[in-house]
Coordinates of C-alpha atoms in Angstrom, one line a residue:
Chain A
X38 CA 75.6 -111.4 -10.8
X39 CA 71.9 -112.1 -9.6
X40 CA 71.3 -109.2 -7.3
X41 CA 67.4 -110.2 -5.1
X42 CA 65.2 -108.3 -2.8
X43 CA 62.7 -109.7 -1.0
X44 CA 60.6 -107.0 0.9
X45 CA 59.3 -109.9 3.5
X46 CA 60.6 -113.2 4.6
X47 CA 57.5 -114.8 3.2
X48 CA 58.2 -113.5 0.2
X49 CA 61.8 -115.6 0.2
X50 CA 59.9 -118.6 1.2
X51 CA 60.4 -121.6 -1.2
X52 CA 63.5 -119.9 -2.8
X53 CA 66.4 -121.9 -3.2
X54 CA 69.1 -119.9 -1.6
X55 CA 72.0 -122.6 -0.7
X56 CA 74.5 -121.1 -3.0
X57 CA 73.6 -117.4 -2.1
X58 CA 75.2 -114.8 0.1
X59 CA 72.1 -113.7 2.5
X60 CA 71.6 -110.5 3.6
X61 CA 69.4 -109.2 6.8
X62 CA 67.6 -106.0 6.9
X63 CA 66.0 -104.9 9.8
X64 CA 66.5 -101.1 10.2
X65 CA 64.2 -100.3 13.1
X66 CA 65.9 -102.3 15.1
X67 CA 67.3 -105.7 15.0
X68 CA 69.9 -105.3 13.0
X69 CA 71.0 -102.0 14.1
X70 CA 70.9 -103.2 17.6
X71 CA 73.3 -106.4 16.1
X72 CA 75.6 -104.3 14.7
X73 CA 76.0 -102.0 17.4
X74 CA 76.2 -104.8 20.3
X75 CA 78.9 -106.6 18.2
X76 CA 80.7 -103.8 17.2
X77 CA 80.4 -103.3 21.7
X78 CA 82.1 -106.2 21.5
X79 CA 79.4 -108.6 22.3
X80 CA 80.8 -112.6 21.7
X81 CA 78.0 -113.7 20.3
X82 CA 73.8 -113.3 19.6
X83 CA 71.6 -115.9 19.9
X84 CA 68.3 -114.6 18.0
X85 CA 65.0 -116.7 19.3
X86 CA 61.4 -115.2 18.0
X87 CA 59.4 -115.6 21.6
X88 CA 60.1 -114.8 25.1
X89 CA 59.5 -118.3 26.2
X90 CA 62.6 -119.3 23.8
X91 CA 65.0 -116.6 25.3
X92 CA 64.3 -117.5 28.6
X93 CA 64.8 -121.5 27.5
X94 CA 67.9 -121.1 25.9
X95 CA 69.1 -118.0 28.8
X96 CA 69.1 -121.2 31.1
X97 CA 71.3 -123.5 29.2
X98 CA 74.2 -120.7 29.5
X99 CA 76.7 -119.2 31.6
X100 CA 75.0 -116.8 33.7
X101 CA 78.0 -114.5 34.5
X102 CA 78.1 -113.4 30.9
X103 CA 74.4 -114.0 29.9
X104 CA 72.2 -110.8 28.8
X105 CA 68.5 -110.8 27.8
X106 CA 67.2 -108.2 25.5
X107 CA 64.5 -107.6 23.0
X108 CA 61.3 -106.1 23.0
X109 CA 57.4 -106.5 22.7
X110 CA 55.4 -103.5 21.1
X111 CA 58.5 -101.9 21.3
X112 CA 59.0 -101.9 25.1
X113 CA 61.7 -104.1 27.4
X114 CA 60.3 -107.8 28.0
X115 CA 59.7 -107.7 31.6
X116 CA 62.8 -109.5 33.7
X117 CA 64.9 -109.0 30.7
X118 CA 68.4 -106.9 31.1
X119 CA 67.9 -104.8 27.9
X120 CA 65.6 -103.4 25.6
X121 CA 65.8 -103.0 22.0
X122 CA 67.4 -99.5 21.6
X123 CA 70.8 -99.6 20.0
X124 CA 71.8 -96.9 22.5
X125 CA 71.5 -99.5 25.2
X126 CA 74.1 -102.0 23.7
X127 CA 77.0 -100.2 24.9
X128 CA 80.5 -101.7 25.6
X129 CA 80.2 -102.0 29.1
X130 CA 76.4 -103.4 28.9
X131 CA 77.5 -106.1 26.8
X132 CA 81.3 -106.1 25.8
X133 CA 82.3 -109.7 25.9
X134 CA 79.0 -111.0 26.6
X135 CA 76.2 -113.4 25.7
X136 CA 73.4 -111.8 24.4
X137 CA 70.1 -114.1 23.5
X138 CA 67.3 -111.5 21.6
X139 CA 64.0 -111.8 21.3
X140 CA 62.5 -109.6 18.3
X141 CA 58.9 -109.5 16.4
X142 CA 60.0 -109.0 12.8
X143 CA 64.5 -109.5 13.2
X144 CA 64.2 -113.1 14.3
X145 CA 61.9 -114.6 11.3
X146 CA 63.8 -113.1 8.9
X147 CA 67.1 -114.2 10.2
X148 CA 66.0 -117.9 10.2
X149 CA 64.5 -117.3 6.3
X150 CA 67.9 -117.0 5.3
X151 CA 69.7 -119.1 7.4
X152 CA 69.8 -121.5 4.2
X153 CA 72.0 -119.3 2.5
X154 CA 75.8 -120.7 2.4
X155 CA 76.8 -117.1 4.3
X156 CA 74.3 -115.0 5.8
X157 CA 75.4 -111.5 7.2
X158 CA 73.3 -109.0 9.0
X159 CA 73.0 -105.0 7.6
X160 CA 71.3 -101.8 8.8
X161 CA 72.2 -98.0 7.7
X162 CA 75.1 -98.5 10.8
X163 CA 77.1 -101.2 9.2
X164 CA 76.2 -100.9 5.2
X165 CA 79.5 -100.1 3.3
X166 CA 81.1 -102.7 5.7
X167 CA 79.2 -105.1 4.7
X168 CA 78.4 -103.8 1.0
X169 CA 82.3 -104.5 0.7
X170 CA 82.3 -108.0 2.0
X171 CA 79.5 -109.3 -0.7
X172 CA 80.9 -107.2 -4.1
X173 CA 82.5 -110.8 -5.3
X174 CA 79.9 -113.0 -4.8
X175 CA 78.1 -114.2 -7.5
X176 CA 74.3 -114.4 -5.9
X177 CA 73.3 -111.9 -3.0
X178 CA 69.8 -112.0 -1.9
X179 CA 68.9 -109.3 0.3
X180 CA 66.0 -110.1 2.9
X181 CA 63.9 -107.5 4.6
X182 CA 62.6 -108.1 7.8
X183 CA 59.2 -105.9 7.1
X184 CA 56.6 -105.9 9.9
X185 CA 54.2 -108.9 10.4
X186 CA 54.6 -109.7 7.4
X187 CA 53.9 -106.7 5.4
X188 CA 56.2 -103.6 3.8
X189 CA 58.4 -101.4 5.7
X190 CA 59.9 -98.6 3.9
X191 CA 62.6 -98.0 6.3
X192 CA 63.9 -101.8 5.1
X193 CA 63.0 -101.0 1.3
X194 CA 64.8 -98.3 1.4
X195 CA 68.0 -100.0 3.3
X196 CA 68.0 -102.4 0.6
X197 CA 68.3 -99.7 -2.1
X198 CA 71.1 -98.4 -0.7
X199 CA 73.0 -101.6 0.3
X200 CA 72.0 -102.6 -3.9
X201 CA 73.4 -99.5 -4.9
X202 CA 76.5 -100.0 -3.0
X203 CA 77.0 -103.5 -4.2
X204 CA 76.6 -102.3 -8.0
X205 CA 79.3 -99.2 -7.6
X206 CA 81.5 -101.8 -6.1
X207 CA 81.4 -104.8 -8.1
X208 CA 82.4 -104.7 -12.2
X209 CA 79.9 -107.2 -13.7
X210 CA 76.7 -107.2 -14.8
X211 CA 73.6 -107.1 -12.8
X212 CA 70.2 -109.5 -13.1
X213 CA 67.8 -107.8 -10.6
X214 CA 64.3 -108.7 -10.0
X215 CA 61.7 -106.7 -9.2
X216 CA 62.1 -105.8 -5.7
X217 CA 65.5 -104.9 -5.9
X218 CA 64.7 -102.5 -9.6
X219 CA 62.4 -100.8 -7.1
X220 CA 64.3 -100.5 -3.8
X221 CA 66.7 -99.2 -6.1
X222 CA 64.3 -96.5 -7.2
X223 CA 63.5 -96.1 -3.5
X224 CA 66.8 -95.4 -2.7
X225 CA 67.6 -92.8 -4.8
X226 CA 64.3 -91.2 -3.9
X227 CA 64.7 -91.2 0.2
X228 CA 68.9 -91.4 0.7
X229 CA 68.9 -87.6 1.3
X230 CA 66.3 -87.4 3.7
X231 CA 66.6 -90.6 5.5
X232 CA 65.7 -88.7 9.1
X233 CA 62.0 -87.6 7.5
X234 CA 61.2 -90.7 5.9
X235 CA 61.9 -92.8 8.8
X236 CA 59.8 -90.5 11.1
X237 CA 56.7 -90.8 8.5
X238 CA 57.5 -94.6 8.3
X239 CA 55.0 -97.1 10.1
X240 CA 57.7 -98.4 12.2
X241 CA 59.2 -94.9 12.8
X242 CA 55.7 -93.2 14.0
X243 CA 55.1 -96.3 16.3
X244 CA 59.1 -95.5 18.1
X245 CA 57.8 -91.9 17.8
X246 CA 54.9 -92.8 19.6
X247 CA 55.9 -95.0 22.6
X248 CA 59.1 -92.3 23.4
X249 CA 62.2 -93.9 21.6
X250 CA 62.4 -91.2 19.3
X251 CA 66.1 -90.9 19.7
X252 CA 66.4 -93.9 18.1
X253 CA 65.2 -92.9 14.8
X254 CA 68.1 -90.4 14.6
X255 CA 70.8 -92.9 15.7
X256 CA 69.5 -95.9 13.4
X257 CA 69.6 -93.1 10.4
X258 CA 73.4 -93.3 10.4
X259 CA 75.1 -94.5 7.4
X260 CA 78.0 -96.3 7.7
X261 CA 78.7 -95.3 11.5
X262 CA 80.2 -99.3 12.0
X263 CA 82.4 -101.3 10.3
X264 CA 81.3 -104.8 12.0
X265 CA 80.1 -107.5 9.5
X266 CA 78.0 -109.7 12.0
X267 CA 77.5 -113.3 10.3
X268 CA 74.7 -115.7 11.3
X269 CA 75.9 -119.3 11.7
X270 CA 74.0 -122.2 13.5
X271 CA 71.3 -119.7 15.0
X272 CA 74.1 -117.7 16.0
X273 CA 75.4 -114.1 15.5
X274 CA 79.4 -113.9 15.5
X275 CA 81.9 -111.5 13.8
Chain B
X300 CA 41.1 -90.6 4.1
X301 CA 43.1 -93.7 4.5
X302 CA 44.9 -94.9 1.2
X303 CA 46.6 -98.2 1.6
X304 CA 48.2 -100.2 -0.8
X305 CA 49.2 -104.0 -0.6
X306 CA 52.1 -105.2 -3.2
X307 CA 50.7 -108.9 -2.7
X308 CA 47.5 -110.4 -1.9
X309 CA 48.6 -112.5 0.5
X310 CA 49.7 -109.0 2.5
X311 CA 46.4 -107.8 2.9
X312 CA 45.1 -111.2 4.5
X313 CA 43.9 -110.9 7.7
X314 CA 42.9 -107.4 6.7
X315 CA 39.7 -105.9 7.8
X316 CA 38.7 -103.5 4.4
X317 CA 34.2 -104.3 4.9
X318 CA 34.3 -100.8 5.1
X319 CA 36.4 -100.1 2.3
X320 CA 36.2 -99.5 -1.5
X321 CA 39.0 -101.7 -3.1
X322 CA 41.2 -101.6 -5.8
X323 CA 42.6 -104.6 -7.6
X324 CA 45.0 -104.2 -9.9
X325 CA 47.1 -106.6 -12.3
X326 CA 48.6 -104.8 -14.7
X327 CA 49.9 -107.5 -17.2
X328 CA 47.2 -108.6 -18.0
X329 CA 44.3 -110.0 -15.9
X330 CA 42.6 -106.2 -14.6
X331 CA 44.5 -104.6 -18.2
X332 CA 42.1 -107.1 -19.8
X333 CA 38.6 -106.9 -18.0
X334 CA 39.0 -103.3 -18.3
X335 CA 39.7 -103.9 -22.2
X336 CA 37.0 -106.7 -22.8
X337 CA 34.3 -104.7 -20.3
X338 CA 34.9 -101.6 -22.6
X339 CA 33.9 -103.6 -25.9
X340 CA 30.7 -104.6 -24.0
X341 CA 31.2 -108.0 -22.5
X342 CA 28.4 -108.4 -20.3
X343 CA 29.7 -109.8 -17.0
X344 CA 33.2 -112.0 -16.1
X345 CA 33.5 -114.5 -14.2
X346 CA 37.0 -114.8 -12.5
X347 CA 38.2 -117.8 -11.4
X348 CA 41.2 -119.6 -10.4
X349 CA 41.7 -122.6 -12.3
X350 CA 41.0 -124.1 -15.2
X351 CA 38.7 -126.9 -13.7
X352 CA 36.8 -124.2 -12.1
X353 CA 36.0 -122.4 -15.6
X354 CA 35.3 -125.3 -17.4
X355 CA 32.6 -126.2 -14.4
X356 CA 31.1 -122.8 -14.3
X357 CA 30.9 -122.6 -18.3
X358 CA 28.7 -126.3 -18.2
X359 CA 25.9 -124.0 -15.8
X360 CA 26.0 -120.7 -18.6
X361 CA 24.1 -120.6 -21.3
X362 CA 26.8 -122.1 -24.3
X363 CA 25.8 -120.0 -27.3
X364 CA 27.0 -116.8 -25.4
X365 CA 29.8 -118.4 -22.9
X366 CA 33.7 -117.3 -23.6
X367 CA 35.9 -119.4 -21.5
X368 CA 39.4 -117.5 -21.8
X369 CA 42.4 -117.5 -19.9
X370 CA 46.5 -118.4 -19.6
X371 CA 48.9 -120.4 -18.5
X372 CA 52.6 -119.6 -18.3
X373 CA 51.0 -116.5 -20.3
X374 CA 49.7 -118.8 -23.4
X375 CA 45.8 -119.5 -24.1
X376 CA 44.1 -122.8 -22.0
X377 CA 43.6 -126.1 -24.5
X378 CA 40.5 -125.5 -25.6
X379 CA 39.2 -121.9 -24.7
X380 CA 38.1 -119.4 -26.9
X381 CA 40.5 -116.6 -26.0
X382 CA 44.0 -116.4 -24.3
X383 CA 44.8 -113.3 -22.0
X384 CA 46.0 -111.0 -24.7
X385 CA 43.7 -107.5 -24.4
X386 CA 44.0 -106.8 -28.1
X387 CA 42.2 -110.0 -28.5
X388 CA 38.8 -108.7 -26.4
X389 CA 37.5 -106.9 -29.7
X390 CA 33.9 -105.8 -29.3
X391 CA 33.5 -108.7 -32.5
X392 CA 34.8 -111.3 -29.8
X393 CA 33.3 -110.5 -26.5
X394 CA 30.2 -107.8 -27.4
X395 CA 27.5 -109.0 -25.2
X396 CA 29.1 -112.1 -23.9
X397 CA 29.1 -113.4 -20.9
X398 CA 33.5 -114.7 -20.3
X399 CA 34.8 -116.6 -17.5
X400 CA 38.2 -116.3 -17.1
X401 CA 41.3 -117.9 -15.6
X402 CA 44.4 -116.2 -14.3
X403 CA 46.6 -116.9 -12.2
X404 CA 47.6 -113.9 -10.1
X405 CA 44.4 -111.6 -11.2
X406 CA 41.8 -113.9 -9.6
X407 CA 43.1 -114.3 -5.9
X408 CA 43.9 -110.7 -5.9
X409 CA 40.2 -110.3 -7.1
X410 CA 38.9 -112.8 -4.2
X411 CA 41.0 -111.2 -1.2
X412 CA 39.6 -107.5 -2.5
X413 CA 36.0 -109.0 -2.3
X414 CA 35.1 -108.4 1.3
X415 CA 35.5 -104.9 1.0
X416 CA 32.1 -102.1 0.4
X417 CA 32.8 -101.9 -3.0
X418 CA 35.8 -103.2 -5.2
X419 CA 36.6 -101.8 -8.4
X420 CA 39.4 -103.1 -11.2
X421 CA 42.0 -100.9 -12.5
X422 CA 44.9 -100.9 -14.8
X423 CA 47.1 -98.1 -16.5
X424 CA 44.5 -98.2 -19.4
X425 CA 41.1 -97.2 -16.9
X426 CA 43.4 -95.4 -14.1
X427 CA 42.0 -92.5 -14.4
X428 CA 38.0 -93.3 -14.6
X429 CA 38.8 -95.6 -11.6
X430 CA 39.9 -92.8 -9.4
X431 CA 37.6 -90.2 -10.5
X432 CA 35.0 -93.1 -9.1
X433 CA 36.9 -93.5 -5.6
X434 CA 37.6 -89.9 -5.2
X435 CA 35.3 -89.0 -2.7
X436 CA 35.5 -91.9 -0.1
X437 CA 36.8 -92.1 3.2
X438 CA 39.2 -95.7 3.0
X439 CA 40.5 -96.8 -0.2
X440 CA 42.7 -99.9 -0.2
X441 CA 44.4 -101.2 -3.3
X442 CA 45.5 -104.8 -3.7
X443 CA 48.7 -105.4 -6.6
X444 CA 48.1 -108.8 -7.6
X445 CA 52.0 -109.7 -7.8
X446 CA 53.4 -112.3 -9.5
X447 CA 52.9 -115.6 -7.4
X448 CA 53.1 -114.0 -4.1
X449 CA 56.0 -111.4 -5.0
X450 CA 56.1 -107.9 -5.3
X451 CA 55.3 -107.2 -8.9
X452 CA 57.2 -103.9 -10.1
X453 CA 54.5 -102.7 -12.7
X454 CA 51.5 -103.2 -10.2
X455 CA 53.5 -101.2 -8.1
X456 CA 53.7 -98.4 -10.2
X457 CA 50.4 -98.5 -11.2
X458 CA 49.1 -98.1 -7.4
X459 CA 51.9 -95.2 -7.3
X460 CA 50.1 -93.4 -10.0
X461 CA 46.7 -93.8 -9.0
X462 CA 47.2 -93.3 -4.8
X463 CA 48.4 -89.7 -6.6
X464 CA 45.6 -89.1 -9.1
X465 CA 43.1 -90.2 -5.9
X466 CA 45.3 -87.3 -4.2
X467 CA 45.2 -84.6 -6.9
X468 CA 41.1 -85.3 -7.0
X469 CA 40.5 -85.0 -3.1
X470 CA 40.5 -82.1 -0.9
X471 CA 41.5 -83.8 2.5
X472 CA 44.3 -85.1 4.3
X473 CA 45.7 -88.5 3.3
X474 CA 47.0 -91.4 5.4
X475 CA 49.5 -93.5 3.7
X476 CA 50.4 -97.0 5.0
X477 CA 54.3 -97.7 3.9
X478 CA 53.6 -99.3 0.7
X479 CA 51.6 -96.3 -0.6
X480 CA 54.3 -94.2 0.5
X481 CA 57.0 -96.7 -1.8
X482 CA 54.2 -96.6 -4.5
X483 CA 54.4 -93.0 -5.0
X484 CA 58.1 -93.1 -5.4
X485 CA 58.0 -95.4 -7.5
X486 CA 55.5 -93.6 -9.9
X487 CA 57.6 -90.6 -9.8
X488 CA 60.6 -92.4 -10.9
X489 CA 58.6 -94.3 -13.7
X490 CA 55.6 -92.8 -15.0
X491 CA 57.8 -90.8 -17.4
X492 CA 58.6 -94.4 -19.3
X493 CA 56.3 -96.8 -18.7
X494 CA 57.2 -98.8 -21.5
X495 CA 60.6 -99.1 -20.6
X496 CA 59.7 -100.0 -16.9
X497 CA 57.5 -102.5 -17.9
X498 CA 60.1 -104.2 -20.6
X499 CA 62.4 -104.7 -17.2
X500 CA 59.9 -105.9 -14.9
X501 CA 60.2 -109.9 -14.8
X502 CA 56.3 -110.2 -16.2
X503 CA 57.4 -108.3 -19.2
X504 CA 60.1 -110.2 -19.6
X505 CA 58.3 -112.8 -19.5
X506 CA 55.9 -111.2 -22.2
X507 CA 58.8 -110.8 -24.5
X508 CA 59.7 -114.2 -24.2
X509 CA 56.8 -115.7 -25.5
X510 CA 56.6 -113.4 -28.1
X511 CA 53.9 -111.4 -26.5
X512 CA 55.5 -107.8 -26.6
X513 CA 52.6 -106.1 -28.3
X514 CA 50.8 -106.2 -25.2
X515 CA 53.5 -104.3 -23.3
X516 CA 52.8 -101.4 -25.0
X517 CA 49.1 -101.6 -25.3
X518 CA 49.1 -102.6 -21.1
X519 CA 51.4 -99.3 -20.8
X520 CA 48.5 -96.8 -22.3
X521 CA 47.2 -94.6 -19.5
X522 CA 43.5 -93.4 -19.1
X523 CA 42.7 -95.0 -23.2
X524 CA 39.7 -96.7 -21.4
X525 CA 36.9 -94.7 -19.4
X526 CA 35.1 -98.0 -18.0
X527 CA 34.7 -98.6 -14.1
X528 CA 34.5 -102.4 -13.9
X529 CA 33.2 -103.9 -10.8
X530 CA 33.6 -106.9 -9.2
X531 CA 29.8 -108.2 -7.0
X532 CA 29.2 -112.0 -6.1
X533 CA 32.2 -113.1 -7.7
X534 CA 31.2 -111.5 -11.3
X535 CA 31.8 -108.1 -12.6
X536 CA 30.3 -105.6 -14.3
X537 CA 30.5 -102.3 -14.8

């Protein structure tokens, strides 16, 4: 079983992942803010990478059932129903709704493995769930959303765990490559104190820093949800 | 003191480091070798990027003390002196020699550390010299040279250990970005077998498969060299 990491989209780029099972990472927050708006009970996420984009496709849908949300520098897009605090995405906010969301880092990494023949979408809130849904498949690449482009721990670390899982799951034998060998290591290093190393984390100290540290606390949760959101024709269903 | 590490090249672009002393590091086996061929007494090296480029530079150099060396897929250029193995920089071979070399992942990690105050070369063999030389300054950044844009497990491990040698040395408070933070793990989980890490990692695989293993080992000796090699005007010395 080929078991792949990549710590940044660009680092995926190129890769030939047609026959793979993709996997999203993108802790703090997009895909803990997936999994906790379709395990609300959201219908369905369209995930755009600008403002201009969400407000495009916002006005080719239903307006009785469209929300907005997403963030810039961490902050509610101005005009937009929601932010990008999982705490937000509650049933009655969006239960049964259309959500379009605009994030910095979720968005390109969702479309870098949108190649993949199934490409599902993990954070700490949904891992086992979706841990469980992979452990047959032959190739699972795992992409982390990082931030602009570089590292994120927070991610790295996610990815460790959800390899781990995989591993304890499945019964073959595993080729990893260099990333995973490491967020592996990360893993076993961080699982136990996942609240501290998200608050010394880059993107942890910036939520920290602009008020939202409530978040950190709730996007720490392992395996809270058991939705396994799947990204399909730039959409997000269950 | 800011301590920043980048896993790739390509991470740091963009990056402003003119006030910074840099750290390039390529474990197997472009900075493993300068540090080995500067420590038998070559004179200066020229890094470059391709092979056109060294055979153009060596036509400018004086012939009777030019060493072109250099690999490909990890075997010696067609017609160069010397491939990329460090137990082939013997004092006898490169003693007063000026060598221009040809790597593939060393050289652009060399060029996007070049901007920077000061930028040094360091590998498991010289880790030690390297930091007692950095130990004092204010913003050390340290570029892994990575394997063709990916995270590169060994250069990883490498940065781990010497972001904590750097550490033990200083006396003030440190500011890791998030891949200094993963670095550290990661040389806490491996610095105890560094052999067996780098026989896992896919650039010692690759090693092994072309019969190369012998550099493994000698690659995985920490602090046997005490040279500080530095890279100025696209040459280094030390």
């Amino acid at each position: 079983v080929r078991l792949e990491v990549f710590f940044t989209p660009e680092e995926l780029t190129g890769g030939d992942i047609r026959d793979h099972v993709a996997v999203v990472i993108d802790v703090l927050r997009a895909t803990s803010v997936i999994a906790q708006a379709m395990s609300s009970g959201a219908r369905t996420i369209y995930p755009v990478a600008t403002t201009e984009e969400a407000v495009r496709l916002g006005q080719n849908l239903d307006r009785s059932e469209l929300i907005l949300c997403g963030e810039r520098g961490g902050l509610r897009i101005e005009g937009f129903h929601l932010g990008n605090s999982p705490l937000e995405f509650t049933p009655e906010a969006v239960g049964n709704r259309v959500l379009v969301m605009s994030t910095t880092n979720g968005t390109p990494a969702l479309m870098a493995a949108l190649p993949a023949r199934r490409t599902l979408v993990a954070a700490f809130l949904n891992l086992g769930a979706v841990a469980q849904s992979v452990a047959n498949e032959d190739a699972i690449t795992i992409v982390c959303a990082g931030r602009e482009g570089h590292f994120a721990l927070e991610d790295a670390v996610c990815a460790g765990m959800f390899v781990e899982r995989v591993m304890n799951l499945g019964a073959g034998s595993y080729e990893l490559n260099d990333c995973a060998l490491a967020a592996l290591a990360l893993a076993n290093r961080f699982a136990g104190e996942l609240d501290a190393m998200l608050r010394v984390s880059a993107a942890g100290r910036q939520l920290i820093g602009i008020g939202q540290e409530q978040d950190l606390v709730y996007c720490g949760g392992v395996d809270q949800l058991t939705v396994v959101p799947r990204l399909e024709d730039r959409r997000i269903t269950v």
